[in-house]
PDB file of C-alpha atoms and ligand atoms in Angstrom:
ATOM      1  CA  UNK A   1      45.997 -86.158   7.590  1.00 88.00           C
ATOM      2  CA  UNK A   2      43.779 -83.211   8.448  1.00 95.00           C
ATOM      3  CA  UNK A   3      46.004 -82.489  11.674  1.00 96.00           C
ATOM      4  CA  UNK A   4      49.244 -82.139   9.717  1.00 96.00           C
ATOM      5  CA  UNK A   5      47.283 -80.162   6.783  1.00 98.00           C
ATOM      6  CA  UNK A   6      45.953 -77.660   9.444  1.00 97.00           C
ATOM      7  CA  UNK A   7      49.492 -77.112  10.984  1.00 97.00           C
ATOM      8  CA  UNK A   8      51.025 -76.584   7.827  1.00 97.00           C
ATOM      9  CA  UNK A   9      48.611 -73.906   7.380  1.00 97.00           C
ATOM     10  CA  UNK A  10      49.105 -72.270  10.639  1.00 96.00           C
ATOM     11  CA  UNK A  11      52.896 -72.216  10.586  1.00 96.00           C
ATOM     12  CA  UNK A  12      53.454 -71.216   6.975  1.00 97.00           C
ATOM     13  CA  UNK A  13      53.688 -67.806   6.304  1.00 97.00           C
ATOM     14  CA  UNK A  14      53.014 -67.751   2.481  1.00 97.00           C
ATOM     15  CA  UNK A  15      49.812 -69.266   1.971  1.00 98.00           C
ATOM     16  CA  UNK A  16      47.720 -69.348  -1.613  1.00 98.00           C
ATOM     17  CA  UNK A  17      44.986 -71.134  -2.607  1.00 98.00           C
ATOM     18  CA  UNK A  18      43.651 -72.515  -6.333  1.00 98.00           C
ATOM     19  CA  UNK A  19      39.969 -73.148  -6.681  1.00 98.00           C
ATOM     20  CA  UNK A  20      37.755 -74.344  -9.292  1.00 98.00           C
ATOM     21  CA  UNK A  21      34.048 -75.104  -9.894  1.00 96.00           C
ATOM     22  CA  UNK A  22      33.947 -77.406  -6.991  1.00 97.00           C
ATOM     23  CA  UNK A  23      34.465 -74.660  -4.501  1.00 98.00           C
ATOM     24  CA  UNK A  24      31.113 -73.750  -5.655  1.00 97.00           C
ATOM     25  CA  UNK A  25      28.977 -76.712  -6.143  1.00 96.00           C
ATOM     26  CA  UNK A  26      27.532 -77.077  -2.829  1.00 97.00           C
ATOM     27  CA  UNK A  27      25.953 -73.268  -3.513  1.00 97.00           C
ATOM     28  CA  UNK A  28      24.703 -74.691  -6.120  1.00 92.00           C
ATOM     29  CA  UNK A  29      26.854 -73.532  -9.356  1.00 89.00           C
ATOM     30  CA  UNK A  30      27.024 -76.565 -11.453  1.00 83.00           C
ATOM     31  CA  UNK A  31      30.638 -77.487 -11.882  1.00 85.00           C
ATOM     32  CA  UNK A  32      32.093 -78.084 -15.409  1.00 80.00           C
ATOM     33  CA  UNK A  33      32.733 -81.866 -15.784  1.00 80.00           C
ATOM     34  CA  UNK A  34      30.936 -83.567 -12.599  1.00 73.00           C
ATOM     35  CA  UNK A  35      27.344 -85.169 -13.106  1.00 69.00           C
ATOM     36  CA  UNK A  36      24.745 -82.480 -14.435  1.00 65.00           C
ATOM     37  CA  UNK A  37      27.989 -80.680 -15.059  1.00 67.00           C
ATOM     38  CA  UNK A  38      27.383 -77.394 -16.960  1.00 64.00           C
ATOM     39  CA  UNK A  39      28.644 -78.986 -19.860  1.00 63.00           C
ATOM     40  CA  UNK A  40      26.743 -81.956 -20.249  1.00 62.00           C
ATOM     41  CA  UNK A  41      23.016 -80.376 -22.107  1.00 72.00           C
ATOM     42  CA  UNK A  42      25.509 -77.193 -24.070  1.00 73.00           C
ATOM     43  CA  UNK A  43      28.756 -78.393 -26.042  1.00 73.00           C
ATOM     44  CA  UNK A  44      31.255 -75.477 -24.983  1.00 70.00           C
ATOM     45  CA  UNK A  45      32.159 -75.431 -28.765  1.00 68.00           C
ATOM     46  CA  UNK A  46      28.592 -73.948 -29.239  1.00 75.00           C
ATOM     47  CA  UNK A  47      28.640 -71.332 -26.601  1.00 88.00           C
ATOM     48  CA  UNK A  48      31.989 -70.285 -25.264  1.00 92.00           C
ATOM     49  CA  UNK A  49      34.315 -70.001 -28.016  1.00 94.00           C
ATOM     50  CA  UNK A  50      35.072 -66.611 -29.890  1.00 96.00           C
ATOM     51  CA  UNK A  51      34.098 -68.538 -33.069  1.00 95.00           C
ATOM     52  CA  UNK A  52      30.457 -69.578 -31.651  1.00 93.00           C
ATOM     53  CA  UNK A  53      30.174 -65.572 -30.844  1.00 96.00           C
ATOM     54  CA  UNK A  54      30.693 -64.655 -34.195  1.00 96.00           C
ATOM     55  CA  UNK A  55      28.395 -67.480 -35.245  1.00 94.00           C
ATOM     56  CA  UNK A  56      25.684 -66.739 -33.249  1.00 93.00           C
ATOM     57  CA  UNK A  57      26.040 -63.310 -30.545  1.00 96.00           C
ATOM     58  CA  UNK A  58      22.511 -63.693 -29.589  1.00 95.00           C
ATOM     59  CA  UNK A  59      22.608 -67.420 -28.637  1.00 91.00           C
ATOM     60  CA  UNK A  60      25.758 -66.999 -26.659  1.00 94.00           C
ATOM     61  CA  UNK A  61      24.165 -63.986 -25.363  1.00 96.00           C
ATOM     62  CA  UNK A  62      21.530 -65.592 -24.032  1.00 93.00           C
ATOM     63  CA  UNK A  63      23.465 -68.360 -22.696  1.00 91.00           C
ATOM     64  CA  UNK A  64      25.325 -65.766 -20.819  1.00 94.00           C
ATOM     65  CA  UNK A  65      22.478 -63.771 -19.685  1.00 94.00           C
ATOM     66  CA  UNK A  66      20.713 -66.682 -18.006  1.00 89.00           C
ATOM     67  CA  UNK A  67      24.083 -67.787 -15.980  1.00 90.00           C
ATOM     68  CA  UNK A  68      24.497 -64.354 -15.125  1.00 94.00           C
ATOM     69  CA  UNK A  69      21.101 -64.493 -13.514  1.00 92.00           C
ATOM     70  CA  UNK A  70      21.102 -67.193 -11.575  1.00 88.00           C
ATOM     71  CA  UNK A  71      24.989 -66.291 -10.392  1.00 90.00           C
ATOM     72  CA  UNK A  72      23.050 -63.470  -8.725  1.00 89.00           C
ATOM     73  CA  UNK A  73      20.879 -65.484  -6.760  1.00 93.00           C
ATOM     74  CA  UNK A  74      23.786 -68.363  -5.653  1.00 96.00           C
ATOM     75  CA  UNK A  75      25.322 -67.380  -2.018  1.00 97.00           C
ATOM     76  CA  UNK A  76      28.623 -68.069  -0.688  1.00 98.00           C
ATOM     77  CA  UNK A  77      28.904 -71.527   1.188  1.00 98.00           C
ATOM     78  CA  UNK A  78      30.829 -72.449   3.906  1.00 98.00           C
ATOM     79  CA  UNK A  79      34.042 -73.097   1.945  1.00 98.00           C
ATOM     80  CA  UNK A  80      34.315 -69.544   0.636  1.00 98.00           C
ATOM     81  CA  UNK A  81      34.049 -68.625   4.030  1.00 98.00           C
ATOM     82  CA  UNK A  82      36.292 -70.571   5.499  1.00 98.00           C
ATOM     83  CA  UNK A  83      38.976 -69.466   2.655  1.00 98.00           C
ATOM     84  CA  UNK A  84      37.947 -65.791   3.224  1.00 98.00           C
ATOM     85  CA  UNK A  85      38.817 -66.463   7.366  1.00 98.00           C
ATOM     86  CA  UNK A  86      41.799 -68.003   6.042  1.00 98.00           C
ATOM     87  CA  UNK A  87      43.016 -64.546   4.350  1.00 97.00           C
ATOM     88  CA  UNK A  88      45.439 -66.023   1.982  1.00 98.00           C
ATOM     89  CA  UNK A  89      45.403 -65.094  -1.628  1.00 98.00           C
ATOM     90  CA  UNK A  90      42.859 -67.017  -3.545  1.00 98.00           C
ATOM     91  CA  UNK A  91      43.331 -67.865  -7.464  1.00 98.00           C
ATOM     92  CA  UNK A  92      40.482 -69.219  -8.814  1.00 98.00           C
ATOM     93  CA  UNK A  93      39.252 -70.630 -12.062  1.00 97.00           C
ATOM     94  CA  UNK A  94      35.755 -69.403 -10.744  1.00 97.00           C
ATOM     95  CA  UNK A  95      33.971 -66.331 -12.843  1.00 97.00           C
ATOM     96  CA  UNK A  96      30.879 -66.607 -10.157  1.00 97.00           C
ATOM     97  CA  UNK A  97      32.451 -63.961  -7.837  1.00 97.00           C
ATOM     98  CA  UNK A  98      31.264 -65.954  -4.652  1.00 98.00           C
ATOM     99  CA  UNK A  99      35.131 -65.747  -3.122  1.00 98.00           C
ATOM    100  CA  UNK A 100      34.507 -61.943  -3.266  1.00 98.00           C
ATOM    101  CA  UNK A 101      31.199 -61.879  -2.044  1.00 97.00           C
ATOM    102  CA  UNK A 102      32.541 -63.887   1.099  1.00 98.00           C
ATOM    103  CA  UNK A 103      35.195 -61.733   1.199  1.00 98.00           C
ATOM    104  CA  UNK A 104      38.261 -63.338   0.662  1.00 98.00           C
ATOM    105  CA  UNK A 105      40.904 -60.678  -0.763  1.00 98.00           C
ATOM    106  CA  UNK A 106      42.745 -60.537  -3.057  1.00 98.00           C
ATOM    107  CA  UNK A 107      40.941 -62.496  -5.205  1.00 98.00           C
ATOM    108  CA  UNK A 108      42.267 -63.237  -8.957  1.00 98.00           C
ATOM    109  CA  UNK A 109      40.047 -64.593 -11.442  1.00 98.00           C
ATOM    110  CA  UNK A 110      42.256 -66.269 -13.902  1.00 98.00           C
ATOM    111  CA  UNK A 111      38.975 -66.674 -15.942  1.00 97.00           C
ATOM    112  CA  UNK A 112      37.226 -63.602 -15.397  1.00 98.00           C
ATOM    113  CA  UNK A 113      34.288 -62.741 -14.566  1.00 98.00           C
ATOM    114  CA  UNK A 114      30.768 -63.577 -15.674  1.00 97.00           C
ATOM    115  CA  UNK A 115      29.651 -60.145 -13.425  1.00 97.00           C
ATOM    116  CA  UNK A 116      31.237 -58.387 -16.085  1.00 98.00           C
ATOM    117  CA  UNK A 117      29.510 -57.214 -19.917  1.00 98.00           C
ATOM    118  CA  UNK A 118      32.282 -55.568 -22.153  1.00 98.00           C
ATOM    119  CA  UNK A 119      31.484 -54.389 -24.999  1.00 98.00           C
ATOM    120  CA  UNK A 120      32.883 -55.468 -28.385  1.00 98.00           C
ATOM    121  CA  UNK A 121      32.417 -52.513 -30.155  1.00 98.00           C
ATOM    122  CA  UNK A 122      34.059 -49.677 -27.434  1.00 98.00           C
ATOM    123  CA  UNK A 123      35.687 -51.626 -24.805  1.00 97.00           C
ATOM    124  CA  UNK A 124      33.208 -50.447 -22.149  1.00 97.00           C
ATOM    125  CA  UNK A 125      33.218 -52.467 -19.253  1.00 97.00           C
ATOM    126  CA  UNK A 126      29.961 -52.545 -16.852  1.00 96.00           C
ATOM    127  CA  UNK A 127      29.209 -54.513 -13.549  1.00 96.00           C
ATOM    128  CA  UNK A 128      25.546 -53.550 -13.378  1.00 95.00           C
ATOM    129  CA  UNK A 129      24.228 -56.905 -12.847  1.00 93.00           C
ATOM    130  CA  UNK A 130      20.695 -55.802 -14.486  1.00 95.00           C
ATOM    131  CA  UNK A 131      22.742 -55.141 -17.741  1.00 97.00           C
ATOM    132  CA  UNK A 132      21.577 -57.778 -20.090  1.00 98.00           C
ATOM    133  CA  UNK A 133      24.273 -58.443 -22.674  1.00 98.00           C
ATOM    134  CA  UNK A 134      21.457 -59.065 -25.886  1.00 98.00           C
ATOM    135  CA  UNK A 135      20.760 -55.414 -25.646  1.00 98.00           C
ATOM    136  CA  UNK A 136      23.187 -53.256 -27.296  1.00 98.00           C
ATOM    137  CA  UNK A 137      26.089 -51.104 -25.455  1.00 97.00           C
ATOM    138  CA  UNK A 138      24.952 -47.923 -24.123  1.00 93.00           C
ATOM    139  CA  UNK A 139      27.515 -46.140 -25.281  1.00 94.00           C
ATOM    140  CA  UNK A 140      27.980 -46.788 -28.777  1.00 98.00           C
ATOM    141  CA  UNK A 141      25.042 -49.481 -29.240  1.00 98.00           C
ATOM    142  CA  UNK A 142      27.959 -52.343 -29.784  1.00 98.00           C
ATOM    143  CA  UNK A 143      27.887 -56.193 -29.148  1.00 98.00           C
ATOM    144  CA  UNK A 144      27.840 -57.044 -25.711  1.00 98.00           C
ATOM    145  CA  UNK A 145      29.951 -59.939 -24.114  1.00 98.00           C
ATOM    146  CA  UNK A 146      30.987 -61.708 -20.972  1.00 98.00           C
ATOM    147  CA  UNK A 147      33.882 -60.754 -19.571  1.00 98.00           C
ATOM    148  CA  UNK A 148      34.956 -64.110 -19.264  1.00 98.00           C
ATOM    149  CA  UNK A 149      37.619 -66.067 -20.910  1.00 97.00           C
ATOM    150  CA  UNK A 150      36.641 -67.973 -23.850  1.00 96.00           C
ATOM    151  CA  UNK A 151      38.271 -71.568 -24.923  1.00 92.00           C
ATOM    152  CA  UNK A 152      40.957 -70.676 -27.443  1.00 93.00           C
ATOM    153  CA  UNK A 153      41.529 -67.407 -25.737  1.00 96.00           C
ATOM    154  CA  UNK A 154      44.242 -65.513 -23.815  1.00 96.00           C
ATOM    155  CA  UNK A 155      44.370 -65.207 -20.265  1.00 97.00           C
ATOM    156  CA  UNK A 156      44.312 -61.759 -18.309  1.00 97.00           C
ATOM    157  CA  UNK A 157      47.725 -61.313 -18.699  1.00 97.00           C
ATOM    158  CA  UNK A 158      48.315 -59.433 -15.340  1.00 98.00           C
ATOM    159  CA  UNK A 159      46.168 -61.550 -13.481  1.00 98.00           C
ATOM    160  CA  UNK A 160      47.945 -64.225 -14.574  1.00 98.00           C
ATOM    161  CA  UNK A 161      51.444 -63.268 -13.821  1.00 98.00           C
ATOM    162  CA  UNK A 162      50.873 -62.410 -10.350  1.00 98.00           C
ATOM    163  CA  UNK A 163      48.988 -66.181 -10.009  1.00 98.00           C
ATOM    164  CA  UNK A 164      52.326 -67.358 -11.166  1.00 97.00           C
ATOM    165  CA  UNK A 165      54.056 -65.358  -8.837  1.00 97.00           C
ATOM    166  CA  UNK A 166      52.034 -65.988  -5.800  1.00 97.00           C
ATOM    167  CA  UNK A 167      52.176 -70.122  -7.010  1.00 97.00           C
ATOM    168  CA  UNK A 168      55.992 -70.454  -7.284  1.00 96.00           C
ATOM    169  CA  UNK A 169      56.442 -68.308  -3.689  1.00 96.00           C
ATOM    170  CA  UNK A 170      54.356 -69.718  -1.902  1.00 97.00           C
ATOM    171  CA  UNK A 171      54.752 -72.380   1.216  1.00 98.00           C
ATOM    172  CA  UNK A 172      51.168 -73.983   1.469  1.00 98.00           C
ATOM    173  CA  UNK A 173      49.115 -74.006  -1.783  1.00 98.00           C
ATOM    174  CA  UNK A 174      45.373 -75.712  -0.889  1.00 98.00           C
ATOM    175  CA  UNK A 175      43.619 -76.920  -3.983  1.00 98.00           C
ATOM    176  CA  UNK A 176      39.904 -76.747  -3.641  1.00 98.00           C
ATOM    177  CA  UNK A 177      37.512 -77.939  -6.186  1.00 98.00           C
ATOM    178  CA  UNK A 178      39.155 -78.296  -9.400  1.00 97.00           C
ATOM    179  CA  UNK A 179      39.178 -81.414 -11.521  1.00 95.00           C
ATOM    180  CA  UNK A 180      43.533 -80.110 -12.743  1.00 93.00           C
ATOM    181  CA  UNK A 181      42.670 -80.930 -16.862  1.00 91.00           C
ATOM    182  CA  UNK A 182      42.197 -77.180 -17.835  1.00 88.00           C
ATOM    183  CA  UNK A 183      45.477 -75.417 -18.605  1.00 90.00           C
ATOM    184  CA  UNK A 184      47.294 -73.284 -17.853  1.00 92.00           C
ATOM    185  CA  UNK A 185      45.630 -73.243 -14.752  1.00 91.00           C
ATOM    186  CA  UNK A 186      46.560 -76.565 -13.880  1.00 91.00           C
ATOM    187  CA  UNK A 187      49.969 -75.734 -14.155  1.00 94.00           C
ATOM    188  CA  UNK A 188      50.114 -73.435 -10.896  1.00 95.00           C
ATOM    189  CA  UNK A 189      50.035 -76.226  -8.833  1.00 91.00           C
ATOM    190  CA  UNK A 190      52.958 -77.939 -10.691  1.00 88.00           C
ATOM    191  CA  UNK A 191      54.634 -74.273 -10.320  1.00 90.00           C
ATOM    192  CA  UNK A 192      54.382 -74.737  -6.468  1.00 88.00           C
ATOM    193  CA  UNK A 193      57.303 -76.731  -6.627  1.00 83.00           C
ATOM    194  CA  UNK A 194      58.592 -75.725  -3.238  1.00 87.00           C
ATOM    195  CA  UNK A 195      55.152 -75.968  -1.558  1.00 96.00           C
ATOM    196  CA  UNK A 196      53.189 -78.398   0.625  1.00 97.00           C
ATOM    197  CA  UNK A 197      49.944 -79.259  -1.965  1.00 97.00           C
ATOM    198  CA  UNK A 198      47.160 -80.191  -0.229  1.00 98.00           C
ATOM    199  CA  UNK A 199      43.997 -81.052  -2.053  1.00 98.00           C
ATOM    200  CA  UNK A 200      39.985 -81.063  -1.105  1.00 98.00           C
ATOM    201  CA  UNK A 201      38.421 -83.035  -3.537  1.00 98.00           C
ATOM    202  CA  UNK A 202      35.807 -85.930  -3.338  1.00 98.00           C
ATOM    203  CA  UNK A 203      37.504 -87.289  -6.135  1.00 97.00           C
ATOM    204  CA  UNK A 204      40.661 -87.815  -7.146  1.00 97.00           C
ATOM    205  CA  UNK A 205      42.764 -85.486  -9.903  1.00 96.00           C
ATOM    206  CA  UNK A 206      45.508 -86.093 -12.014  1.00 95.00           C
ATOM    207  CA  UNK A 207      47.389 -84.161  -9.254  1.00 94.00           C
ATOM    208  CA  UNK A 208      46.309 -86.198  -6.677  1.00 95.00           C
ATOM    209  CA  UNK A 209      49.539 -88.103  -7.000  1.00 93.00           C
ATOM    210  CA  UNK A 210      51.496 -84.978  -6.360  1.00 91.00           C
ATOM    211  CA  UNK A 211      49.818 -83.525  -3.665  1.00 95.00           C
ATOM    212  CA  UNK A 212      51.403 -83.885  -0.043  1.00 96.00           C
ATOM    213  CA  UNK A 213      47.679 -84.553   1.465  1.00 97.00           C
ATOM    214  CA  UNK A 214      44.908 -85.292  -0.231  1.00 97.00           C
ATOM    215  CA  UNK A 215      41.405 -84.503   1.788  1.00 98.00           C
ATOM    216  CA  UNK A 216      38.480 -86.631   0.128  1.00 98.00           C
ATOM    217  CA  UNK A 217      35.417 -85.042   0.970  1.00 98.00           C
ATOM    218  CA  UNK A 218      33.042 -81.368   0.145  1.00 98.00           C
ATOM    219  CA  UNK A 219      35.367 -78.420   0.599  1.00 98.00           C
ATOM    220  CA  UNK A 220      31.884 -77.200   2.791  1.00 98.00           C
ATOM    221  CA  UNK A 221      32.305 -80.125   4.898  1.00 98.00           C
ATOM    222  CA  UNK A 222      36.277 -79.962   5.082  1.00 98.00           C
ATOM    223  CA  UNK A 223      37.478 -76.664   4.705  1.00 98.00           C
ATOM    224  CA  UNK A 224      35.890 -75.125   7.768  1.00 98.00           C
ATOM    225  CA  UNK A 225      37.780 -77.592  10.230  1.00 97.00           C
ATOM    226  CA  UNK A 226      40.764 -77.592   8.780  1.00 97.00           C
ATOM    227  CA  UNK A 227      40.536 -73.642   8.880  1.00 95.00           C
ATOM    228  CA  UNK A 228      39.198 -73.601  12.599  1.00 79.00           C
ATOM    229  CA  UNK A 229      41.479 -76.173  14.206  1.00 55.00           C
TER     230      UNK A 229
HETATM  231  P1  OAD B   1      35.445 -79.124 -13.209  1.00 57.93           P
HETATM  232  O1  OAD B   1      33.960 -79.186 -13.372  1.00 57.93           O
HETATM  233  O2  OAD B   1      36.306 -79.649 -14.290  1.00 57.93           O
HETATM  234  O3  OAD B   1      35.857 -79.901 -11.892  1.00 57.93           O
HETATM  235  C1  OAD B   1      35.162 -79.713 -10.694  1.00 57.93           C
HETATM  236  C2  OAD B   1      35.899 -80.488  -9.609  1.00 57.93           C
HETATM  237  O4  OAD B   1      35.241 -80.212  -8.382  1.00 57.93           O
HETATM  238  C3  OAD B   1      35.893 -82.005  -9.806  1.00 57.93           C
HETATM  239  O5  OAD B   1      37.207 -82.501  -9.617  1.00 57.93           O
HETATM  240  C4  OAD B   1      34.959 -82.499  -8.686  1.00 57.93           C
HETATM  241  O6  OAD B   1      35.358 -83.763  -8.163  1.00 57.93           O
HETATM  242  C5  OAD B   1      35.132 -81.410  -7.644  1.00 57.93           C
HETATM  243  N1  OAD B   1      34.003 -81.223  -6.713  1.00 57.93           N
HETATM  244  C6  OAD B   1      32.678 -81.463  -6.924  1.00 57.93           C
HETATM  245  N2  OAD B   1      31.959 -81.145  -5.839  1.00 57.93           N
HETATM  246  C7  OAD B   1      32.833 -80.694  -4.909  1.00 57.93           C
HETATM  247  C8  OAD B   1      32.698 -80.207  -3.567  1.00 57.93           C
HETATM  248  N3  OAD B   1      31.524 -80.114  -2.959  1.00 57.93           N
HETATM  249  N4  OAD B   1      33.832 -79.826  -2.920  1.00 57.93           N
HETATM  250  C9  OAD B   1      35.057 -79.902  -3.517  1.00 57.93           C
HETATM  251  N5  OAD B   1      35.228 -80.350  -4.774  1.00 57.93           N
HETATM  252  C10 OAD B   1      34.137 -80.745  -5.468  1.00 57.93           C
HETATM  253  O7  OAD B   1      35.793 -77.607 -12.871  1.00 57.93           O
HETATM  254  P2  OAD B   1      37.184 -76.813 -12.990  1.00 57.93           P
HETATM  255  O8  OAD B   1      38.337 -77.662 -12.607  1.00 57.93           O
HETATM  256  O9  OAD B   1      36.987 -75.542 -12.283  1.00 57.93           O
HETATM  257  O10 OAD B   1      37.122 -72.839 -17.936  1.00 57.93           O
HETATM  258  O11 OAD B   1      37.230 -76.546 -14.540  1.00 57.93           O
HETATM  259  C11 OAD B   1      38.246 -75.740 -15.022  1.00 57.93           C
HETATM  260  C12 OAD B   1      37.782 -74.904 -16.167  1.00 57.93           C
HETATM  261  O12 OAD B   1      37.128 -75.715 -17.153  1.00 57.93           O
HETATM  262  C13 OAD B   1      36.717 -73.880 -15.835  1.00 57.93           C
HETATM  263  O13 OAD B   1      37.244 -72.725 -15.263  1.00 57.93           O
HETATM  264  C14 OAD B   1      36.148 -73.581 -17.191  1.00 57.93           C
HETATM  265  C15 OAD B   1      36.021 -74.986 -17.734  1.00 57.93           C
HETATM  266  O14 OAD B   1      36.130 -75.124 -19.072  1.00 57.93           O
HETATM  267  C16 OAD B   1      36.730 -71.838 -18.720  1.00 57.93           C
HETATM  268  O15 OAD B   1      35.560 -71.521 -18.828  1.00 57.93           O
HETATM  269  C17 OAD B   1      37.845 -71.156 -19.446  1.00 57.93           C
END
């Protein structure tokens, strides 16, 4: 399985790759839905909604602040690398920045990015990662938020449409890490209609059924051999 993977990936010549919090868990960024899944101790209703915001800036605020710090401290593992050798175009759901950090280019963050503080009040975007988001803008003393996507929310729309395009051209999409219930971004790989899918998971997906191969296992563990060859 791993054989034929890797030679699809050597011969094609459009390669792109979709990642979600898995990608990430073995740096250890706690995924979304997996056991001590971010999710599990905050309902996402409370903290990343537009609605919650309004609710309560400072709690989400704070929320934010303390991912945002301990993003800074999480490395790259062994899977971003092996992606970044790969040099294909990576979409992921990820707002950690760790694809970028390993170098992998370009990278498009269908999410966004938690590296990012906008500001409500002046559109002022800052990636000073000492900015803390409960103080107020320094430029017009605004609201601070993360300059992620929020559930109910619009997706970057640029970002987005070049995902779509790089999805429906491509030859090879790899699916690393994602558990493919979150739309839209589930939908690219049902866009790569004239790609091989193959998918690193340790568990299986509702795409698992349409992928080509599926590789059970750590995208740490699997990714760098079926990079290397
Ligand atoms: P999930 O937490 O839903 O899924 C993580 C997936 O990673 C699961 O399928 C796990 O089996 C898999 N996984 C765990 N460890 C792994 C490892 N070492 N190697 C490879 N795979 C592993 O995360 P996403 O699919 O990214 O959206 O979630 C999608 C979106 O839901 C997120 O972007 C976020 C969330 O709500 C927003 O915030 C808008």
């Amino acid at each position: 399985m791993i054989a034929k993977a890797r030679e699809w990936l050597q011969s094609a010549e459009r390669v792109a790759v979709l990642t979600g919090a898995g990608i990430s868990a073995e740096s250890g960024v706690p995924t979304f839905r997996g056991p001590g899944g971010l999710w599990r101790n905050h309902r996402p209703e409370d903290l990343a909604t537009p609605e919650a915001f309004a609710r309560d800036p400072r709690l989400v605020q704070e929320w934010y602040d303390w991912r945002r710090g301990l993003v800074s401290r999480y490395e790259p593992n062994s899977g971003h690398q092996a992606l970044a050798r790969l040099g294909a175009p990576v979409i992921t759901q990820n707002v950690d920045g760790l694809h970028q950090r390993a170098g992998s280019e370009p990278v498009l963050e269908v999410h966004g990015s938690i590296g990012l503080a906008v500001c409500t009040g002046c559109g002022r975007e800052d990636r000073d990662p000492r900015t803390l988001l409960v103080e107020p803008c320094a430029g017009c003393g605004g609201k601070l938020r993360p300059g992620v996507v929020w559930f109910g929310e619009s997706l970057p729309e640029e970002v987005w449409a070049e995902a779509v395009r790089i999805s429906a051209a491509c030859e090879v999409l790899l699916v690393v890490g994602t558990s493919a219930v979150v739309y839209p971004a589930a939908s690219l790989a049902r866009l790569a209609r004239r790609a091989k899918v193959i998918e690193v998971n340790p568990e299986e997906t509702p795409l698992s059924g349409a992928a080509h191969v599926s590789l059970r296992g750590k995208a740490g563990e699997i990714l760098p051999q079926l990079v290397e060859g």
